[in-house]
Amino acid sequence: MTTGLIPGGHPPEPRPTGERMPQQRHEPVGRSALHVDDRPRSSVITARAAASFEPVGRSVATARSFVRDTLQGWGFADVVDDAVVLTSELVTNAVVHAGTHAEVLCLRADDGVRIEVSDRYPEREVPLQSAHAAMGNLDREGGRGLQLCAALAARWGVDYTPTHKNVWFQLHLPERALGTRAAGPALPPDLLPLADGRVRVAVLQIDRKGSIAAWNDDAEELFGYAPSDVIGKPLTDLAAWPHTPGTATGIAEALQLSRWEGSYGIRGADGRVAQVYASHLRVRDTGGEPSTVCLLVRDHERAVLQTPQRVPAGDQSTGSDGQNADPFEVFIGSPAPDDLDGLLQRTVERARDMLDGDSAFLLLATDDETELEVRASTGLPSARQRFARVPVEAGPGRYGSARMPAVHDDLTAVPGAVPLLAGTGMRSVVTVPLKVEGRLTGSLGVAAEAPGRYSNEEALRLQFAADRIALAVESARLGELERLRRGSLSFLVEASDLLAGTLDRDQTLALMAQMTVPTLATWCAVYTIADQASEPYLSYVLHEDEELIDGIKSLLSKVPPPDPVPTPGARVWTAPGELAHQAALRSSMRSLGLSGGPTHQVAPGIGPTLATASAVGGETVVLPLVARNRVIGMLTLGKPTDEHFRQEILELAEDLSRRAALALDNARLYSERTAISQSLQRSLLPPGLPQIDGVEVEVIYRAAGEGNEVGGDFYDVFPIGDGAYGFAIGDVCGTGPNAAAVTGLARHALRLLAREGLSAPAVLERLNSAILDEGDRSRFLTLLYGELRPQEDGSAELKLVCAGHPLPLRLRQDGTVAASAEPQPLLGVIEDLELYEETVTLDPGDVLLCVTDGVTERREGTRMLGDDGLADVLTTCTGLTAGAVAARIMRAVERFASDAPSDDMAILAMRVPGLQQD
């Protein structure tokens, strides 16, 4: 891939060099001609980034990363997901389907971004708009690129030149209001807010665990703590949060919200509580680590931070009667309608304040409108209740219906009428529906601890407010669903690419878990099933906190695995949570001496036990991994205590499980076939080298090709009898499994024939006949075969036949190197061979080196090692052992060229030790 980045100015047109031909323009199906850019671009180009990608499959992922990094660097995060999806499809068309290079150009302008993808296949047709033309089916592998452009891009088109086809699309940035967002009238000095001297704004940064990570000078001045005194401590140690009896404090929940604004207290170094007004903003760093920035001022100086209420754009003045104010703006205030979490949180806070309640909650309807999902609350344990679901119809009478306003004077008289408030200490409650065009979209409620607090008048006031915000809430909800859908599409594209990039089973399991945690779940476990008769086996466990992985793994090992049901979709699995709670209860009772034993301090194991119980105490679901109509495993997803999964997350997890199942099954099949192949290949190798008295023997063998342990080269050293040993080194024409089959025939035949007492020429002549008998499967073979017999004087006698093989080289003690045999015809070509044997005597200190042509024909460009180069290396091996000689030869061969060897290589070194060494 080659890239270039040119900031500023007007870039040259990204077209092939040469004279530009008239463009062919095709109108996209389903879009009007206005969406095809047939006018010159008037936007000012402020930056340009270009890259070229080779026609290989991995280029698609590289192109996605290039576009994502470029747009994020330009600050265009709003359109990154759409741009990545469109680029992925168009580059796939170019490098996979068209088989050409792809050139990607990103242009930044003041109003958005334009991306162009060019390939070198201009003959590919583009569907024209007509009654009979149709875009590619969404279920097909190809043909979706232009259809996605039509669906996602603001403008798009196709340009043709004689050598290139260029598909471009343009994405506009969401409109953001510029200038004043909120302002107040000019006031006399005596009406301005009062500040004590210099206004001090304390800036705190809270990490994801709720601990203080930063503490500025104003914070030290306001509260009396030096940074070293508070950094690393939980904010809850200092905060005096407004507490509602019977409920959680709520500070942890507030720190998790994208935005929060309100009052609470900070306990100073002098022990006094200072009332502050705070504005919280949730951020993340470049590594994706979330934290919360807290700005705090004295409560009476809240005007510095407090967001003023907005009035409708274009009319900044509001009459004294308030008739010109937008009811939505007056009730909600600052959150923009597209900020769903901020909108919902501000809604429940204002509803609670409006009716002077102790708590408030808001639920949104699911797609089928049969359940309501808790999305925001205040004064309640919101972290525990968030995304919990309750049926639309629950409880007796009209009070149980979310479709009508309801007032409960005392919840103790109607148990279960509002399940959300069970056990919270709330007694009276008023609930009203959120409706859009008569369709139930949610429910808003306000509750108080005292009974009889609300009447029909409060219900009407709350219903009036709900009617004002229902449409904005539904619009924001639909916007969130659309963003989730596009983000999910991008997530699945990346997941499919990662899963397709490996055939290793363990790596596939790890990828499945890493893509799931923490994006979809807090923890996950993968069970695998080897065959239909096997039980599910716990293969992988992952938690976002690595310290909890062992505890969860131990817990799951004590729980019977879930049933391998092939029914698609997620099903709830309660066994882990129940066992975790029981274990935590037993540990707590033992630590308090309530289990029959003596009372003692908290046991060391209770902390991990309680942490594990909290980690798996929420909702746990199981999704089947089905591939080729067989359940091959289960993907288990879990949440911490009292948390639940959203339906959108479960649907995304189901899509991921289908892709992961196929990838896991492919990895299993590949592993099985690789194991079979390796087992068969190992059977073709000699079992081991014999120990020969008076002779050192060393072999180095390298088979070419990934996954090959045996190729066309082979070797063998074996005892014949009467103190004699046979040795052979050969090379079958070709490499890979077909050549390996002939090596097996040759090696076993040599052993059998040699032990029959035949001479070396007779052995090779019969082997030649056996190879020719193979017919079409026969391959010619070069072979050096000999018989070695150690002598009493310390030398060794060798009888050799070199049938078309590279000649063996003899290294003497004085450093001279010479060939030790004459070339004779190779095997497997002619029927009647007349071979003869030659006798060679190795004196003490001599080395006989035998190699295959993969060593001598090692190439680097036009250079080749050759026989002379091998002899030169061997001359440097005087005095080395046989093992050292073989190792030096192999190092020289590997260093001769930078590329991996393309041919099999075998090195056989035999040395007679010198008399002095004996």
CSV table of N, CA, C and O in Angstrom, one decimal, residues 146-203:
chain,number,residue,atom,x,y,z
A,146,LEU,N,-22.8,-0.3,-4.9
A,146,LEU,CA,-23.6,0.8,-5.4
A,146,LEU,C,-24.9,0.9,-4.6
A,146,LEU,O,-25.4,2.1,-4.4
A,147,GLN,N,-25.5,-0.2,-4.2
A,147,GLN,CA,-26.7,-0.1,-3.5
A,147,GLN,C,-26.5,0.6,-2.1
A,147,GLN,O,-27.4,1.4,-1.7
A,148,LEU,N,-25.4,0.2,-1.5
A,148,LEU,CA,-25.1,0.9,-0.2
A,148,LEU,C,-24.8,2.4,-0.4
A,148,LEU,O,-25.2,3.2,0.4
A,149,CYS,N,-24.1,2.7,-1.5
A,149,CYS,CA,-23.9,4.1,-1.8
A,149,CYS,C,-25.2,4.9,-1.9
A,149,CYS,O,-25.4,6.0,-1.4
A,150,ALA,N,-26.2,4.3,-2.6
A,150,ALA,CA,-27.5,4.9,-2.8
A,150,ALA,C,-28.2,5.1,-1.5
A,150,ALA,O,-29.0,6.0,-1.3
A,151,ALA,N,-28.0,4.1,-0.5
A,151,ALA,CA,-28.7,4.2,0.8
A,151,ALA,C,-28.0,5.1,1.8
A,151,ALA,O,-28.7,5.7,2.6
A,152,LEU,N,-26.7,5.2,1.8
A,152,LEU,CA,-26.0,5.9,2.8
A,152,LEU,C,-25.4,7.2,2.4
A,152,LEU,O,-25.3,8.1,3.3
A,153,ALA,N,-25.0,7.4,1.2
A,153,ALA,CA,-24.3,8.6,0.8
A,153,ALA,C,-25.3,9.7,0.5
A,153,ALA,O,-26.4,9.5,0.0
A,154,ALA,N,-24.8,11.0,0.7
A,154,ALA,CA,-25.6,12.1,0.3
A,154,ALA,C,-25.6,12.3,-1.2
A,154,ALA,O,-26.6,12.7,-1.8
A,155,ARG,N,-24.4,12.1,-1.8
A,155,ARG,CA,-24.3,12.1,-3.3
A,155,ARG,C,-23.3,11.0,-3.7
A,155,ARG,O,-22.4,10.7,-3.0
A,156,TRP,N,-23.5,10.5,-4.9
A,156,TRP,CA,-22.5,9.5,-5.4
A,156,TRP,C,-22.6,9.4,-6.9
A,156,TRP,O,-23.6,9.9,-7.5
A,157,GLY,N,-21.7,8.7,-7.5
A,157,GLY,CA,-21.7,8.6,-8.9
A,157,GLY,C,-20.5,7.7,-9.4
A,157,GLY,O,-19.7,7.2,-8.6
A,158,VAL,N,-20.5,7.5,-10.7
A,158,VAL,CA,-19.5,6.6,-11.4
A,158,VAL,C,-18.9,7.4,-12.6
A,158,VAL,O,-19.6,7.9,-13.4
A,159,ASP,N,-17.6,7.4,-12.7
A,159,ASP,CA,-16.9,8.0,-13.8
A,159,ASP,C,-16.0,7.0,-14.5
A,159,ASP,O,-15.4,6.1,-13.9
A,160,TYR,N,-16.1,7.0,-15.8
A,160,TYR,CA,-15.3,6.1,-16.6
A,160,TYR,C,-14.2,6.8,-17.4
A,160,TYR,O,-14.4,7.9,-17.9
A,161,THR,N,-13.0,6.2,-17.5
A,161,THR,CA,-11.9,6.6,-18.4
A,161,THR,C,-11.5,5.4,-19.2
A,161,THR,O,-12.0,4.2,-18.9
A,162,PRO,N,-10.7,5.5,-20.2
A,162,PRO,CA,-10.3,4.2,-21.0
A,162,PRO,C,-9.7,3.2,-20.1
A,162,PRO,O,-9.7,2.0,-20.4
A,163,THR,N,-9.0,3.6,-19.0
A,163,THR,CA,-8.3,2.6,-18.2
A,163,THR,C,-8.8,2.5,-16.8
A,163,THR,O,-8.4,1.5,-16.1
A,164,HIS,N,-9.7,3.3,-16.3
A,164,HIS,CA,-10.1,3.3,-15.0
A,164,HIS,C,-11.6,3.4,-14.9
A,164,HIS,O,-12.3,4.0,-15.7
A,165,LYS,N,-12.1,2.8,-13.8
A,165,LYS,CA,-13.5,3.1,-13.4
A,165,LYS,C,-13.4,3.7,-12.0
A,165,LYS,O,-12.8,3.2,-11.1
A,166,ASN,N,-14.1,4.9,-11.8
A,166,ASN,CA,-14.0,5.6,-10.5
A,166,ASN,C,-15.4,5.7,-9.9
A,166,ASN,O,-16.3,6.3,-10.5
A,167,VAL,N,-15.6,5.1,-8.7
A,167,VAL,CA,-16.9,5.2,-8.0
A,167,VAL,C,-16.6,6.2,-6.8
A,167,VAL,O,-15.7,6.0,-6.0
A,168,TRP,N,-17.4,7.2,-6.7
A,168,TRP,CA,-17.2,8.2,-5.6
A,168,TRP,C,-18.5,8.4,-4.8
A,168,TRP,O,-19.6,8.1,-5.3
A,169,PHE,N,-18.3,8.8,-3.6
A,169,PHE,CA,-19.5,9.1,-2.8
A,169,PHE,C,-19.1,10.3,-1.9
A,169,PHE,O,-18.0,10.5,-1.5
A,170,GLN,N,-20.1,11.0,-1.5
A,170,GLN,CA,-19.9,12.2,-0.6
A,170,GLN,C,-20.8,12.1,0.6
A,170,GLN,O,-22.0,11.7,0.5
A,171,LEU,N,-20.2,12.3,1.8
A,171,LEU,CA,-21.0,12.3,3.1
A,171,LEU,C,-20.9,13.7,3.7
A,171,LEU,O,-19.8,14.3,3.8
A,172,HIS,N,-22.1,14.2,4.1
A,172,HIS,CA,-22.2,15.5,4.7
A,172,HIS,C,-22.1,15.3,6.2
A,172,HIS,O,-22.6,14.4,6.8
A,173,LEU,N,-21.5,16.3,6.8
A,173,LEU,CA,-21.4,16.3,8.3
A,173,LEU,C,-22.8,16.8,8.8
A,173,LEU,O,-23.5,17.6,8.2
A,174,PRO,N,-23.2,16.2,10.0
A,174,PRO,CA,-24.5,16.7,10.6
A,174,PRO,C,-24.4,18.2,10.9
A,174,PRO,O,-23.3,18.8,11.2
A,175,GLU,N,-25.5,18.9,10.6
A,175,GLU,CA,-25.5,20.4,10.9
A,175,GLU,C,-25.3,20.7,12.3
A,175,GLU,O,-26.0,20.1,13.2
A,176,ARG,N,-24.5,21.6,12.7
A,176,ARG,CA,-24.3,22.0,14.0
A,176,ARG,C,-24.5,23.5,14.1
A,176,ARG,O,-23.9,24.3,13.3
A,177,ALA,N,-25.3,24.0,15.0
A,177,ALA,CA,-25.5,25.4,15.1
A,177,ALA,C,-24.3,26.1,15.5
A,177,ALA,O,-23.5,25.7,16.3
A,178,LEU,N,-24.0,27.2,14.8
A,178,LEU,CA,-22.8,28.0,15.1
A,178,LEU,C,-23.3,29.3,15.8
A,178,LEU,O,-24.4,29.8,15.7
A,179,GLY,N,-22.3,29.8,16.6
A,179,GLY,CA,-22.6,31.1,17.3
A,179,GLY,C,-23.2,30.8,18.7
A,179,GLY,O,-23.0,29.8,19.3
A,180,THR,N,-24.0,31.7,19.1
A,180,THR,CA,-24.6,31.7,20.4
A,180,THR,C,-25.6,30.6,20.6
A,180,THR,O,-26.5,30.5,19.8
A,181,ARG,N,-25.4,29.7,21.5
A,181,ARG,CA,-26.4,28.6,21.8
A,181,ARG,C,-27.4,29.1,22.9
A,181,ARG,O,-28.5,28.6,23.0
A,182,ALA,N,-26.9,29.9,23.8
A,182,ALA,CA,-27.8,30.4,24.9
A,182,ALA,C,-27.2,31.7,25.4
A,182,ALA,O,-26.0,31.9,25.5
A,183,ALA,N,-28.1,32.6,25.7
A,183,ALA,CA,-27.6,34.0,26.2
A,183,ALA,C,-28.7,34.5,27.1
A,183,ALA,O,-29.9,34.2,27.0
A,184,GLY,N,-28.3,35.4,27.9
A,184,GLY,CA,-29.2,36.2,28.8
A,184,GLY,C,-29.2,37.6,28.5
A,184,GLY,O,-28.2,38.1,27.9
A,185,PRO,N,-30.1,38.4,29.0
A,185,PRO,CA,-30.1,39.8,28.7
A,185,PRO,C,-29.1,40.6,29.5
A,185,PRO,O,-28.5,40.0,30.5
A,186,ALA,N,-28.7,41.7,29.1
A,186,ALA,CA,-27.8,42.6,29.9
A,186,ALA,C,-28.4,43.0,31.2
A,186,ALA,O,-29.6,43.4,31.2
A,187,LEU,N,-27.7,42.9,32.3
A,187,LEU,CA,-28.3,43.1,33.6
A,187,LEU,C,-27.5,44.2,34.3
A,187,LEU,O,-26.3,44.4,34.1
A,188,PRO,N,-28.1,45.0,35.2
A,188,PRO,CA,-27.4,46.0,36.1
A,188,PRO,C,-26.4,45.3,37.0
A,188,PRO,O,-26.7,44.1,37.3
A,189,PRO,N,-25.4,45.9,37.4
A,189,PRO,CA,-24.4,45.2,38.2
A,189,PRO,C,-24.9,44.6,39.5
A,189,PRO,O,-24.5,43.6,40.0
A,190,ASP,N,-25.9,45.3,40.1
A,190,ASP,CA,-26.5,44.8,41.4
A,190,ASP,C,-27.3,43.6,41.2
A,190,ASP,O,-27.6,42.9,42.2
A,191,LEU,N,-27.6,43.2,40.0
A,191,LEU,CA,-28.4,42.0,39.7
A,191,LEU,C,-27.6,40.8,39.3
A,191,LEU,O,-28.1,39.7,39.1
A,192,LEU,N,-26.3,41.1,39.1
A,192,LEU,CA,-25.4,40.0,38.7
A,192,LEU,C,-25.2,39.0,39.8
A,192,LEU,O,-25.2,39.4,41.0
A,193,PRO,N,-24.9,37.7,39.5
A,193,PRO,CA,-24.6,36.7,40.6
A,193,PRO,C,-23.4,37.1,41.4
A,193,PRO,O,-22.5,37.7,40.9
A,194,LEU,N,-23.5,36.8,42.7
A,194,LEU,CA,-22.5,37.2,43.7
A,194,LEU,C,-21.4,36.1,43.7
A,194,LEU,O,-21.6,34.9,43.7
A,195,ALA,N,-20.1,36.5,43.6
A,195,ALA,CA,-19.0,35.6,43.7
A,195,ALA,C,-18.0,36.2,44.8
A,195,ALA,O,-17.8,37.4,44.8
A,196,ASP,N,-17.5,35.3,45.6
A,196,ASP,CA,-16.5,35.7,46.7
A,196,ASP,C,-15.1,35.9,46.1
A,196,ASP,O,-14.4,34.9,45.9
A,197,GLY,N,-14.7,37.1,45.7
A,197,GLY,CA,-13.4,37.2,45.2
A,197,GLY,C,-13.2,36.5,43.9
A,197,GLY,O,-14.1,36.5,43.0
A,198,ARG,N,-12.1,35.9,43.7
A,198,ARG,CA,-11.8,35.2,42.4
A,198,ARG,C,-12.6,33.9,42.4
A,198,ARG,O,-12.6,33.2,43.4
A,199,VAL,N,-13.3,33.7,41.3
A,199,VAL,CA,-14.1,32.4,41.2
A,199,VAL,C,-13.1,31.3,40.9
A,199,VAL,O,-12.3,31.3,40.0
A,200,ARG,N,-13.2,30.3,41.8
A,200,ARG,CA,-12.3,29.1,41.6
A,200,ARG,C,-13.2,28.0,41.1
A,200,ARG,O,-14.2,27.7,41.6
A,201,VAL,N,-12.6,27.3,40.1
A,201,VAL,CA,-13.3,26.2,39.4
A,201,VAL,C,-12.4,25.0,39.7
A,201,VAL,O,-11.3,24.9,39.1
A,202,ALA,N,-12.9,24.1,40.5
A,202,ALA,CA,-12.1,22.9,40.8
A,202,ALA,C,-12.3,21.9,39.6
A,202,ALA,O,-13.4,21.7,39.1
A,203,VAL,N,-11.2,21.4,39.1
A,203,VAL,CA,-11.2,20.4,38.0
A,203,VAL,C,-10.7,19.1,38.5
A,203,VAL,O,-9.6,18.9,38.9
